[in-house]
Amino acid sequence: MNGVTPTPLTEASVPRFARGTRLQYDRVRETWFIQAPERAFQADAVAAEILQLVDGTRALGTIIDQLSEKFSAPRDIIARDVLALAQDLSARQVLVSP
Amino acid sequence: MTALPPPPMSLLAELTHRCPLQCPYCSNPLKLDPRGQELDTQEWLRVLDEAAEMGVLQVHFSGGEPMARPDLPDLVRHAAKKGLYSNLITSGVLITPESLHKLAEAGLDHIQLSFQDAQAETADRIAHMAGSHAKKLEAARLIAAEGLPLTLNFVIHRQNAERVPAMLDLAERLGARRVEIAHTQYYGWGLLNRDALLPDRAQLEATEKAVEQARTRLAGRMSIDFVTPDYYAEQPKPCMGGWGQRFINISPAGRVLPCHAAESIPGVVFPTVREASLADIWNTAPLFTMFRGTDWMPEPCKSCAFKEDDWGGCRCQALALAGRADATDPVCHRAPDHTVIERTITARPQTPPPFQYRRFGNA
């Protein structure tokens, strides 16, 4: 267990929010937040679109498909954003991919 | 009419000052609120409504020992219903399988469990409660079994600093996702016990090194928050993220404060939830507006490039050490009163004096 780096995520990974973390819309500030132990941090517009699709059943590949269709955007650009965000939030223990 | 300040992110709900432990660095004020003055359940439910309405995102149920309040599960359930993220800050000594399960069912999001040391003998002496460490170990086991995310909190001082590596090992063994290695802050009880608690610089550096090594070893599995003892810092800390900017604190008796030590500030009225709404107090009460932002600042803060990083440091520390709440925090190297810090470190006795334990009537 020494020096473990989180397994790299792929389009087949199916992430969900770890217990004790969630995505939440803040009506007062009119913005999305990631709620986590001891802190709530703001999710930017791109992160909020991605995280609203994270439900523990969708693979990252499916999320990428849905977003590139929704925004009529090139799939490779969406894929880069989605994988980078999922990787970052996994390292911060917000997302887990069993 | 000036613009309203942004709403607070977090509410620290100090449900009671009653606690089975007597830690000599307790963050509660020296004058503890007696049980008879505590807000009742209905009052807390209303406070949670008002907090959610004004934009609070997280509520930290704290104390004293918040599990001494039998209505805690009701308050947690209400917070969850209002979309508030709920965190329980507990000593763990009152946790049973039943009491924990009730809290989990009510929707509790996270538990922060305090430890006094990595070994029973010294931990029980610091807490002044026989058997407390064993109870905490059992509490941690129950929390892990319940699947609730767990942060362990260790308060560090000269009498336990050498065991920081053992504390980090313990946190890993107990399945914590986060651990806080927080050096003691010296207000209230901590200030009263400063000579018994303040580490020397070599001790501080050893704790920094232990944390750095553990961070590398545990990357991605356990995150470690480190709080430095600001007597040895170059710059003051941005206390509470700035006065009246991110946190709102409510005492057991319902006083609304910018931080848990603010009741030491002289010459100002302490507003209470029994007399005004949380939003009115946050937006307009003199206690909140007096040190919000940078307008109140003296020199050298006023012309300092870091004034919006550290917000002038800690007002309660300025009051305690420089005699004025609106002075530059003496911890700052540029502060006119900085010699107070240097003198304190120099005058630190070789042998720590006995603890003056935190309990009603002992200050």
CSV table of C-alpha atoms in Angstrom, one decimal:
chain,number,residue,atom,x,y,z
A,1,MET,CA,0.0,0.0,0.0
A,2,ASN,CA,3.0,2.3,-0.1
A,3,GLY,CA,3.1,5.3,-2.5
A,4,VAL,CA,-0.2,4.4,-4.1
A,5,THR,CA,-1.2,6.8,-6.9
A,6,PRO,CA,-4.9,6.5,-7.8
A,7,THR,CA,-5.6,4.2,-10.8
A,8,PRO,CA,-5.8,6.2,-14.0
A,9,LEU,CA,-9.5,6.5,-15.0
A,10,THR,CA,-10.7,5.5,-18.5
A,11,GLU,CA,-13.9,6.0,-20.4
A,12,ALA,CA,-15.0,2.6,-18.9
A,13,SER,CA,-14.8,3.9,-15.3
A,14,VAL,CA,-18.1,4.4,-13.5
A,15,PRO,CA,-17.5,7.0,-10.8
A,16,ARG,CA,-19.9,8.0,-8.0
A,17,PHE,CA,-19.7,10.5,-5.2
A,18,ALA,CA,-17.9,9.1,-2.1
A,19,ARG,CA,-20.1,9.1,1.0
A,20,GLY,CA,-19.9,12.5,2.6
A,21,THR,CA,-19.5,14.3,-0.7
A,22,ARG,CA,-22.2,15.6,-3.1
A,23,LEU,CA,-23.0,18.2,-5.7
A,24,GLN,CA,-25.4,20.8,-4.6
A,25,TYR,CA,-27.0,23.9,-6.2
A,26,ASP,CA,-26.9,27.0,-4.0
A,27,ARG,CA,-30.0,29.1,-4.6
A,28,VAL,CA,-28.6,32.0,-2.8
A,29,ARG,CA,-25.3,32.3,-4.7
A,30,GLU,CA,-26.9,30.9,-7.9
A,31,THR,CA,-24.0,28.5,-8.4
A,32,TRP,CA,-23.1,24.8,-7.9
A,33,PHE,CA,-20.9,23.6,-5.0
A,34,ILE,CA,-19.2,20.3,-4.2
A,35,GLN,CA,-20.0,19.6,-0.6
A,36,ALA,CA,-17.2,17.7,1.2
A,37,PRO,CA,-15.9,17.3,4.7
A,38,GLU,CA,-14.9,20.7,6.2
A,39,ARG,CA,-15.4,22.6,3.0
A,40,ALA,CA,-17.7,23.4,0.2
A,41,PHE,CA,-15.9,24.4,-3.0
A,42,GLN,CA,-17.5,26.0,-6.0
A,43,ALA,CA,-17.9,24.0,-9.2
A,44,ASP,CA,-17.4,26.0,-12.4
A,45,ALA,CA,-19.9,25.7,-15.2
A,46,VAL,CA,-18.1,22.9,-17.0
A,47,ALA,CA,-17.6,20.9,-13.8
A,48,ALA,CA,-21.2,21.3,-12.9
A,49,GLU,CA,-22.4,20.0,-16.2
A,50,ILE,CA,-20.2,16.9,-15.9
A,51,LEU,CA,-20.9,16.2,-12.2
A,52,GLN,CA,-24.7,16.4,-12.7
A,53,LEU,CA,-24.3,13.3,-14.8
A,54,VAL,CA,-22.2,11.4,-12.3
A,55,ASP,CA,-24.6,8.9,-10.7
A,56,GLY,CA,-22.7,5.7,-10.1
A,57,THR,CA,-24.3,4.1,-13.2
A,58,ARG,CA,-23.0,6.1,-16.1
A,59,ALA,CA,-19.5,5.3,-17.4
A,60,LEU,CA,-17.3,8.4,-18.2
A,61,GLY,CA,-17.6,7.4,-21.9
A,62,THR,CA,-21.4,7.8,-21.7
A,63,ILE,CA,-21.1,11.1,-20.0
A,64,ILE,CA,-18.7,12.3,-22.7
A,65,ASP,CA,-21.2,11.2,-25.4
A,66,GLN,CA,-24.1,13.0,-23.7
A,67,LEU,CA,-22.2,16.2,-23.2
A,68,SER,CA,-20.7,16.4,-26.7
A,69,GLU,CA,-24.3,15.9,-28.1
A,70,LYS,CA,-25.8,18.5,-25.7
A,71,PHE,CA,-23.2,21.1,-26.6
A,72,SER,CA,-22.6,20.1,-30.2
A,73,ALA,CA,-18.9,20.0,-29.3
A,74,PRO,CA,-16.0,17.9,-30.5
A,75,ARG,CA,-15.9,14.7,-28.6
A,76,ASP,CA,-12.1,14.7,-28.0
A,77,ILE,CA,-12.2,18.1,-26.3
A,78,ILE,CA,-15.1,17.0,-24.0
A,79,ALA,CA,-13.3,13.8,-23.2
A,80,ARG,CA,-10.2,15.6,-22.1
A,81,ASP,CA,-12.2,17.8,-19.7
A,82,VAL,CA,-14.2,15.0,-18.3
A,83,LEU,CA,-11.3,12.7,-17.7
A,84,ALA,CA,-9.2,15.5,-16.2
A,85,LEU,CA,-11.9,16.5,-13.8
A,86,ALA,CA,-12.7,12.9,-12.8
A,87,GLN,CA,-9.0,12.2,-12.1
A,88,ASP,CA,-8.6,15.3,-10.1
A,89,LEU,CA,-11.7,14.7,-7.9
A,90,SER,CA,-10.7,11.1,-7.4
A,91,ALA,CA,-7.3,12.2,-6.1
A,92,ARG,CA,-9.2,14.5,-3.7
A,93,GLN,CA,-11.4,11.6,-2.5
A,94,VAL,CA,-14.6,13.3,-3.9
A,95,LEU,CA,-15.3,10.6,-6.5
A,96,VAL,CA,-14.7,6.9,-6.2
A,97,SER,CA,-14.8,4.4,-9.1
A,98,PRO,CA,-15.3,0.9,-7.7
B,1,MET,CA,-27.1,52.1,1.9
B,2,THR,CA,-23.9,50.0,1.6
B,3,ALA,CA,-24.1,46.6,-0.1
B,4,LEU,CA,-24.8,43.6,2.1
B,5,PRO,CA,-21.8,41.3,2.8
B,6,PRO,CA,-21.7,37.9,1.1
B,7,PRO,CA,-23.5,35.3,3.3
B,8,PRO,CA,-21.5,33.0,5.6
B,9,MET,CA,-20.5,29.5,4.2
B,10,SER,CA,-20.5,27.7,7.5
B,11,LEU,CA,-22.3,27.7,10.8
B,12,LEU,CA,-20.5,26.5,13.9
B,13,ALA,CA,-23.3,25.4,16.3
B,14,GLU,CA,-22.0,25.0,19.8
B,15,LEU,CA,-24.9,23.1,21.2
B,16,THR,CA,-23.6,22.9,24.8
B,17,HIS,CA,-20.5,23.6,26.8
B,18,ARG,CA,-21.1,20.4,28.9
B,19,CYS,CA,-18.4,17.9,28.2
B,20,PRO,CA,-17.0,14.8,30.0
B,21,LEU,CA,-13.5,15.8,29.0
B,22,GLN,CA,-11.4,18.6,30.5
B,23,CYS,CA,-8.8,19.3,27.8
B,24,PRO,CA,-6.6,22.3,28.9
B,25,TYR,CA,-6.6,23.8,25.4
B,26,CYS,CA,-10.4,23.8,24.9
B,27,SER,CA,-11.6,26.3,22.4
B,28,ASN,CA,-14.6,27.2,24.5
B,29,PRO,CA,-14.5,30.5,26.5
B,30,LEU,CA,-13.3,30.6,30.1
B,31,LYS,CA,-16.8,31.5,31.2
B,32,LEU,CA,-18.8,28.5,30.1
B,33,ASP,CA,-22.6,28.7,29.4
B,34,PRO,CA,-24.5,26.7,32.0
B,35,ARG,CA,-27.1,24.1,30.9
B,36,GLY,CA,-30.0,26.3,32.0
B,37,GLN,CA,-29.1,28.9,29.4
B,38,GLU,CA,-28.9,26.6,26.5
B,39,LEU,CA,-31.1,27.1,23.4
B,40,ASP,CA,-33.9,24.6,23.3
B,41,THR,CA,-34.7,22.3,20.4
B,42,GLN,CA,-37.2,24.7,18.8
B,43,GLU,CA,-34.8,27.6,18.9
B,44,TRP,CA,-32.1,25.5,17.2
B,45,LEU,CA,-34.5,24.3,14.5
B,46,ARG,CA,-35.4,27.9,13.7
B,47,VAL,CA,-31.7,28.9,13.6
B,48,LEU,CA,-31.1,26.1,11.1
B,49,ASP,CA,-34.0,27.4,9.0
B,50,GLU,CA,-32.5,30.9,9.0
B,51,ALA,CA,-29.0,29.6,8.3
B,52,ALA,CA,-30.1,27.7,5.2
B,53,GLU,CA,-32.3,30.6,4.0
B,54,MET,CA,-29.4,33.1,4.1
B,55,GLY,CA,-27.0,30.8,2.2
B,56,VAL,CA,-25.1,28.8,4.9
B,57,LEU,CA,-23.9,25.5,3.2
B,58,GLN,CA,-22.4,23.6,6.1
B,59,VAL,CA,-23.3,23.2,9.7
B,60,HIS,CA,-20.8,21.9,12.3
B,61,PHE,CA,-22.4,20.6,15.4
B,62,SER,CA,-20.0,21.1,18.2
B,63,GLY,CA,-19.7,21.9,21.9
B,64,GLY,CA,-18.6,21.0,24.6
B,65,GLU,CA,-19.8,17.5,23.7
B,66,PRO,CA,-22.7,17.9,21.2
B,67,MET,CA,-23.8,14.3,21.9
B,68,ALA,CA,-24.7,15.4,25.4
B,69,ARG,CA,-27.8,16.9,23.8
B,70,PRO,CA,-30.5,14.2,23.3
B,71,ASP,CA,-32.1,16.2,20.5
B,72,LEU,CA,-28.9,16.0,18.3
B,73,PRO,CA,-30.5,13.5,15.8
B,74,ASP,CA,-33.5,15.8,15.4
B,75,LEU,CA,-31.2,18.7,14.6
B,76,VAL,CA,-29.2,16.6,12.1
B,77,ARG,CA,-32.4,15.4,10.4
B,78,HIS,CA,-33.6,19.0,10.1
B,79,ALA,CA,-30.2,20.2,8.7
B,80,ALA,CA,-30.4,17.4,6.1
B,81,LYS,CA,-33.9,18.4,5.1
B,82,LYS,CA,-32.7,21.9,4.6
B,83,GLY,CA,-29.8,20.8,2.4
B,84,LEU,CA,-27.2,21.7,5.0
B,85,TYR,CA,-24.1,19.6,5.0
B,86,SER,CA,-23.8,18.3,8.6
B,87,ASN,CA,-20.6,17.6,10.4
B,88,LEU,CA,-20.4,16.3,14.0
B,89,ILE,CA,-17.4,17.4,16.0
B,90,THR,CA,-17.2,15.0,18.9
B,91,SER,CA,-14.9,13.5,21.6
B,92,GLY,CA,-16.6,10.2,20.8
B,93,VAL,CA,-16.9,9.1,24.4
B,94,LEU,CA,-20.7,9.1,24.3
B,95,ILE,CA,-20.9,7.1,21.0
B,96,THR,CA,-22.7,3.8,21.2
B,97,PRO,CA,-23.9,1.6,18.3
B,98,GLU,CA,-27.4,2.9,18.9
B,99,SER,CA,-26.6,6.6,19.2
B,100,LEU,CA,-24.4,6.5,16.1
B,101,HIS,CA,-26.9,4.6,14.1
B,102,LYS,CA,-29.6,7.2,14.9
B,103,LEU,CA,-27.3,10.0,13.6
B,104,ALA,CA,-26.4,8.1,10.4
B,105,GLU,CA,-30.2,7.5,9.8
B,106,ALA,CA,-30.9,11.2,10.4
B,107,GLY,CA,-28.6,12.0,7.5
B,108,LEU,CA,-25.3,13.0,9.2
B,109,ASP,CA,-22.7,13.6,6.5
B,110,HIS,CA,-19.4,13.4,8.3
B,111,ILE,CA,-17.8,13.0,11.7
B,112,GLN,CA,-14.7,14.7,13.1
B,113,LEU,CA,-13.4,12.7,16.1
B,114,SER,CA,-10.9,14.2,18.5
B,115,PHE,CA,-8.0,12.4,20.0
B,116,GLN,CA,-5.7,13.8,22.7
B,117,ASP,CA,-2.7,11.5,21.9
B,118,ALA,CA,-1.7,8.3,20.2
B,119,GLN,CA,-1.5,6.3,23.5
B,120,ALA,CA,-4.0,5.8,26.3
B,121,GLU,CA,-1.9,6.9,29.3
B,122,THR,CA,-1.0,10.4,28.2
B,123,ALA,CA,-4.3,10.9,26.3
B,124,ASP,CA,-6.3,10.2,29.4
B,125,ARG,CA,-4.2,12.6,31.4
B,126,ILE,CA,-4.6,15.4,28.9
B,127,ALA,CA,-8.4,14.8,28.7
B,128,HIS,CA,-8.4,14.3,32.5
B,129,MET,CA,-10.8,11.4,32.0
B,130,ALA,CA,-9.8,7.8,32.7
B,131,GLY,CA,-10.7,5.4,29.9
B,132,SER,CA,-11.4,8.1,27.4
B,133,HIS,CA,-8.8,6.9,24.8
B,134,ALA,CA,-10.2,3.4,24.8
B,135,LYS,CA,-13.7,4.8,24.3
B,136,LYS,CA,-12.5,6.8,21.3
B,137,LEU,CA,-10.9,3.8,19.7
B,138,GLU,CA,-14.1,2.0,20.0
B,139,ALA,CA,-16.0,5.0,18.6
B,140,ALA,CA,-13.7,5.1,15.6
B,141,ARG,CA,-14.3,1.4,15.0
B,142,LEU,CA,-18.1,1.9,15.1
B,143,ILE,CA,-17.9,4.9,12.7
B,144,ALA,CA,-15.9,2.9,10.2
B,145,ALA,CA,-18.4,0.0,10.5
B,146,GLU,CA,-21.3,2.4,9.9
B,147,GLY,CA,-19.5,3.6,6.8
B,148,LEU,CA,-19.5,7.3,7.8
B,149,PRO,CA,-16.6,9.4,6.5
B,150,LEU,CA,-14.2,10.1,9.4
B,151,THR,CA,-11.7,12.8,10.1
B,152,LEU,CA,-9.5,12.4,13.1
B,153,ASN,CA,-8.4,15.6,14.9
B,154,PHE,CA,-5.3,15.8,17.0
B,155,VAL,CA,-4.4,19.0,19.0
B,156,ILE,CA,-0.6,19.2,19.2
B,157,HIS,CA,1.5,20.7,22.0
B,158,ARG,CA,4.8,20.1,23.8
B,159,GLN,CA,3.5,17.1,25.7
B,160,ASN,CA,2.4,15.0,22.7
B,161,ALA,CA,4.3,16.5,19.7
B,162,GLU,CA,6.8,13.7,19.6
B,163,ARG,CA,4.0,11.2,18.8
B,164,VAL,CA,2.7,12.9,15.6
B,165,PRO,CA,4.1,10.0,13.5
B,166,ALA,CA,2.2,7.5,15.8
B,167,MET,CA,-1.0,9.7,15.5
B,168,LEU,CA,-0.8,9.5,11.7
B,169,ASP,CA,-0.3,5.7,11.8
B,170,LEU,CA,-3.3,5.5,14.2
B,171,ALA,CA,-5.5,7.5,11.8
B,172,GLU,CA,-4.5,5.3,8.9
B,173,ARG,CA,-5.3,2.1,11.0
B,174,LEU,CA,-8.7,3.5,12.0
B,175,GLY,CA,-9.7,4.1,8.4
B,176,ALA,CA,-9.8,7.9,8.5
B,177,ARG,CA,-10.1,9.8,5.2
B,178,ARG,CA,-8.7,12.9,6.7
B,179,VAL,CA,-6.6,13.8,9.7
B,180,GLU,CA,-6.0,17.2,11.2
B,181,ILE,CA,-2.7,17.8,13.0
B,182,ALA,CA,-3.5,21.1,14.6
B,183,HIS,CA,-1.1,22.9,16.8
B,184,THR,CA,-2.8,24.5,19.8
B,185,GLN,CA,-4.0,28.1,19.4
B,186,TYR,CA,-3.5,30.2,22.4
B,187,TYR,CA,-6.7,31.9,23.5
B,188,GLY,CA,-8.9,31.2,26.5
B,189,TRP,CA,-8.0,27.9,28.1
B,190,GLY,CA,-5.0,27.5,25.7
B,191,LEU,CA,-3.6,30.8,26.8
B,192,LEU,CA,-4.2,30.0,30.5
B,193,ASN,CA,-2.1,26.8,29.9
B,194,ARG,CA,0.4,28.2,27.5
B,195,ASP,CA,3.5,27.3,29.4
B,196,ALA,CA,2.3,23.7,29.7
B,197,LEU,CA,1.5,23.5,26.0
B,198,LEU,CA,3.7,25.7,23.8
B,199,PRO,CA,6.3,23.5,21.9
B,200,ASP,CA,9.8,24.6,21.1
B,201,ARG,CA,10.9,25.2,17.6
B,202,ALA,CA,12.6,21.8,17.2
B,203,GLN,CA,9.4,20.1,18.2
B,204,LEU,CA,7.5,22.1,15.7
B,205,GLU,CA,9.9,21.3,12.9
B,206,ALA,CA,9.7,17.6,13.7
B,207,THR,CA,5.9,17.6,13.4
B,208,GLU,CA,6.2,19.4,10.1
B,209,LYS,CA,8.5,16.8,8.8
B,210,ALA,CA,6.4,13.9,10.0
B,211,VAL,CA,3.3,15.4,8.2
B,212,GLU,CA,5.3,16.0,5.0
B,213,GLN,CA,6.5,12.4,4.9
B,214,ALA,CA,3.0,11.0,5.6
B,215,ARG,CA,1.5,13.2,2.9
B,216,THR,CA,3.8,11.5,0.3
B,217,ARG,CA,3.1,8.0,1.6
B,218,LEU,CA,-0.7,8.4,1.9
B,219,ALA,CA,-1.4,10.5,-1.2
B,220,GLY,CA,-4.9,9.9,-2.6
B,221,ARG,CA,-5.9,7.8,0.4
B,222,MET,CA,-5.8,10.1,3.4
B,223,SER,CA,-5.5,13.9,3.4
B,224,ILE,CA,-3.7,15.7,6.2
B,225,ASP,CA,-4.5,19.2,7.3
B,226,PHE,CA,-1.7,20.8,9.3
B,227,VAL,CA,-2.3,23.9,11.5
B,228,THR,CA,0.9,25.7,12.5
B,229,PRO,CA,1.3,27.2,16.0
B,230,ASP,CA,1.2,30.8,14.9
B,231,TYR,CA,3.7,32.0,17.6
B,232,TYR,CA,6.4,30.5,15.3
B,233,ALA,CA,4.8,31.7,12.0
B,234,GLU,CA,6.2,34.5,9.8
B,235,GLN,CA,2.8,35.9,9.1
B,236,PRO,CA,-0.4,35.8,11.1
B,237,LYS,CA,-3.1,33.4,10.0
B,238,PRO,CA,-6.2,34.6,8.2
B,239,CYS,CA,-8.3,33.9,11.3
B,240,MET,CA,-11.7,32.4,10.4
B,241,GLY,CA,-11.0,33.4,6.8
B,242,GLY,CA,-11.6,37.0,7.8
B,243,TRP,CA,-13.8,38.5,10.5
B,244,GLY,CA,-17.5,38.1,9.5
B,245,GLN,CA,-16.7,36.7,6.0
B,246,ARG,CA,-17.1,32.9,6.0
B,247,PHE,CA,-18.1,31.7,9.5
B,248,ILE,CA,-20.9,32.4,11.9
B,249,ASN,CA,-20.7,30.9,15.4
B,250,ILE,CA,-23.5,30.4,17.8
B,251,SER,CA,-22.9,29.8,21.5
B,252,PRO,CA,-25.0,27.4,23.6
B,253,ALA,CA,-26.9,30.3,25.0
B,254,GLY,CA,-27.6,31.7,21.5
B,255,ARG,CA,-25.0,34.5,21.2
B,256,VAL,CA,-24.0,35.0,17.6
B,257,LEU,CA,-20.3,35.5,17.1
B,258,PRO,CA,-17.7,35.8,14.3
B,259,CYS,CA,-15.5,33.2,16.1
B,260,HIS,CA,-15.7,31.1,19.2
B,261,ALA,CA,-13.4,33.4,21.2
B,262,ALA,CA,-15.1,36.6,20.3
B,263,GLU,CA,-16.9,36.9,23.7
B,264,SER,CA,-13.6,38.3,25.0
B,265,ILE,CA,-14.0,41.5,22.9
B,266,PRO,CA,-14.9,44.4,25.3
B,267,GLY,CA,-17.3,47.2,24.8
B,268,VAL,CA,-19.6,45.7,22.3
B,269,VAL,CA,-23.1,44.1,22.5
B,270,PHE,CA,-23.3,40.4,21.7
B,271,PRO,CA,-26.4,39.8,19.6
B,272,THR,CA,-28.5,36.7,20.3
B,273,VAL,CA,-30.8,34.6,18.1
B,274,ARG,CA,-33.4,35.2,20.8
B,275,GLU,CA,-33.6,38.9,19.9
B,276,ALA,CA,-32.8,39.1,16.1
B,277,SER,CA,-32.6,37.1,13.0
B,278,LEU,CA,-29.3,35.5,11.9
B,279,ALA,CA,-29.3,37.5,8.7
B,280,ASP,CA,-29.9,40.8,10.5
B,281,ILE,CA,-27.1,40.1,12.9
B,282,TRP,CA,-24.7,39.0,10.2
B,283,ASN,CA,-25.4,42.0,8.0
B,284,THR,CA,-25.7,44.8,10.5
B,285,ALA,CA,-24.7,44.0,14.1
B,286,PRO,CA,-21.7,46.1,15.2
B,287,LEU,CA,-19.9,43.0,16.4
B,288,PHE,CA,-19.8,41.8,12.8
B,289,THR,CA,-19.2,45.0,11.0
B,290,MET,CA,-16.5,46.4,13.4
B,291,PHE,CA,-13.6,44.2,11.9
B,292,ARG,CA,-15.1,43.1,8.6
B,293,GLY,CA,-12.9,43.9,5.6
B,294,THR,CA,-10.0,46.3,5.8
B,295,ASP,CA,-11.4,49.7,6.8
B,296,TRP,CA,-10.8,49.2,10.6
B,297,MET,CA,-7.1,48.4,10.1
B,298,PRO,CA,-4.3,50.3,11.8
B,299,GLU,CA,-0.8,50.6,10.3
B,300,PRO,CA,1.2,48.5,9.4
B,301,CYS,CA,-1.8,46.5,8.2
B,302,LYS,CA,-3.5,49.3,6.3
B,303,SER,CA,-0.6,49.7,3.8
B,304,CYS,CA,0.4,46.0,3.8
B,305,ALA,CA,0.4,44.0,0.6
B,306,PHE,CA,-1.0,40.9,2.5
B,307,LYS,CA,-3.9,42.7,4.1
B,308,GLU,CA,-6.5,40.7,2.1
B,309,ASP,CA,-4.6,37.4,2.6
B,310,ASP,CA,-4.4,37.4,6.4
B,311,TRP,CA,-7.0,40.1,7.1
B,312,GLY,CA,-4.8,41.4,9.9
B,313,GLY,CA,-4.7,38.0,11.7
B,314,CYS,CA,-6.7,37.3,14.9
B,315,ARG,CA,-8.6,40.0,16.8
B,316,CYS,CA,-8.9,37.9,19.9
B,317,GLN,CA,-5.1,37.3,19.9
B,318,ALA,CA,-4.5,41.0,19.4
B,319,LEU,CA,-6.7,41.7,22.4
B,320,ALA,CA,-5.1,39.0,24.6
B,321,LEU,CA,-1.5,39.9,23.8
B,322,ALA,CA,-1.5,43.6,22.8
B,323,GLY,CA,-4.4,44.7,24.9
B,324,ARG,CA,-6.5,46.0,22.0
B,325,ALA,CA,-8.7,44.1,19.6
B,326,ASP,CA,-8.0,46.5,16.8
B,327,ALA,CA,-4.2,46.2,17.0
B,328,THR,CA,-2.2,44.3,14.4
B,329,ASP,CA,-1.9,40.6,15.5
B,330,PRO,CA,1.4,40.5,17.5
B,331,VAL,CA,2.2,37.3,15.7
B,332,CYS,CA,3.1,39.4,12.6
B,333,HIS,CA,6.8,40.3,12.4
B,334,ARG,CA,5.8,43.8,11.4
B,335,ALA,CA,3.5,44.3,14.4
B,336,PRO,CA,4.6,46.9,17.0
B,337,ASP,CA,3.8,44.4,19.7
B,338,HIS,CA,5.7,41.4,18.2
B,339,THR,CA,8.3,41.4,21.0
B,340,VAL,CA,5.5,39.9,23.3
B,341,ILE,CA,5.7,36.7,21.2
B,342,GLU,CA,9.5,36.6,21.3
B,343,ARG,CA,9.5,37.2,25.1
B,344,THR,CA,6.9,34.4,25.6
B,345,ILE,CA,9.0,31.9,23.7
B,346,THR,CA,12.1,32.9,25.5
B,347,ALA,CA,10.4,32.7,29.0
B,348,ARG,CA,8.9,29.3,28.3
B,349,PRO,CA,9.9,27.1,31.3
B,350,GLN,CA,11.9,23.9,30.8
B,351,THR,CA,9.5,21.8,32.7
B,352,PRO,CA,5.8,22.2,31.9
B,353,PRO,CA,3.7,23.4,34.8
B,354,PRO,CA,0.6,21.3,35.8
B,355,PHE,CA,-2.5,21.7,33.6
B,356,GLN,CA,-5.3,24.0,34.7
B,357,TYR,CA,-8.1,21.8,33.4
B,358,ARG,CA,-11.1,23.1,31.5
B,359,ARG,CA,-14.3,22.8,33.7
B,360,PHE,CA,-17.0,25.0,35.0
B,361,GLY,CA,-15.6,27.4,37.6
B,362,ASN,CA,-11.9,26.5,37.1
B,363,ALA,CA,-10.7,29.6,35.3
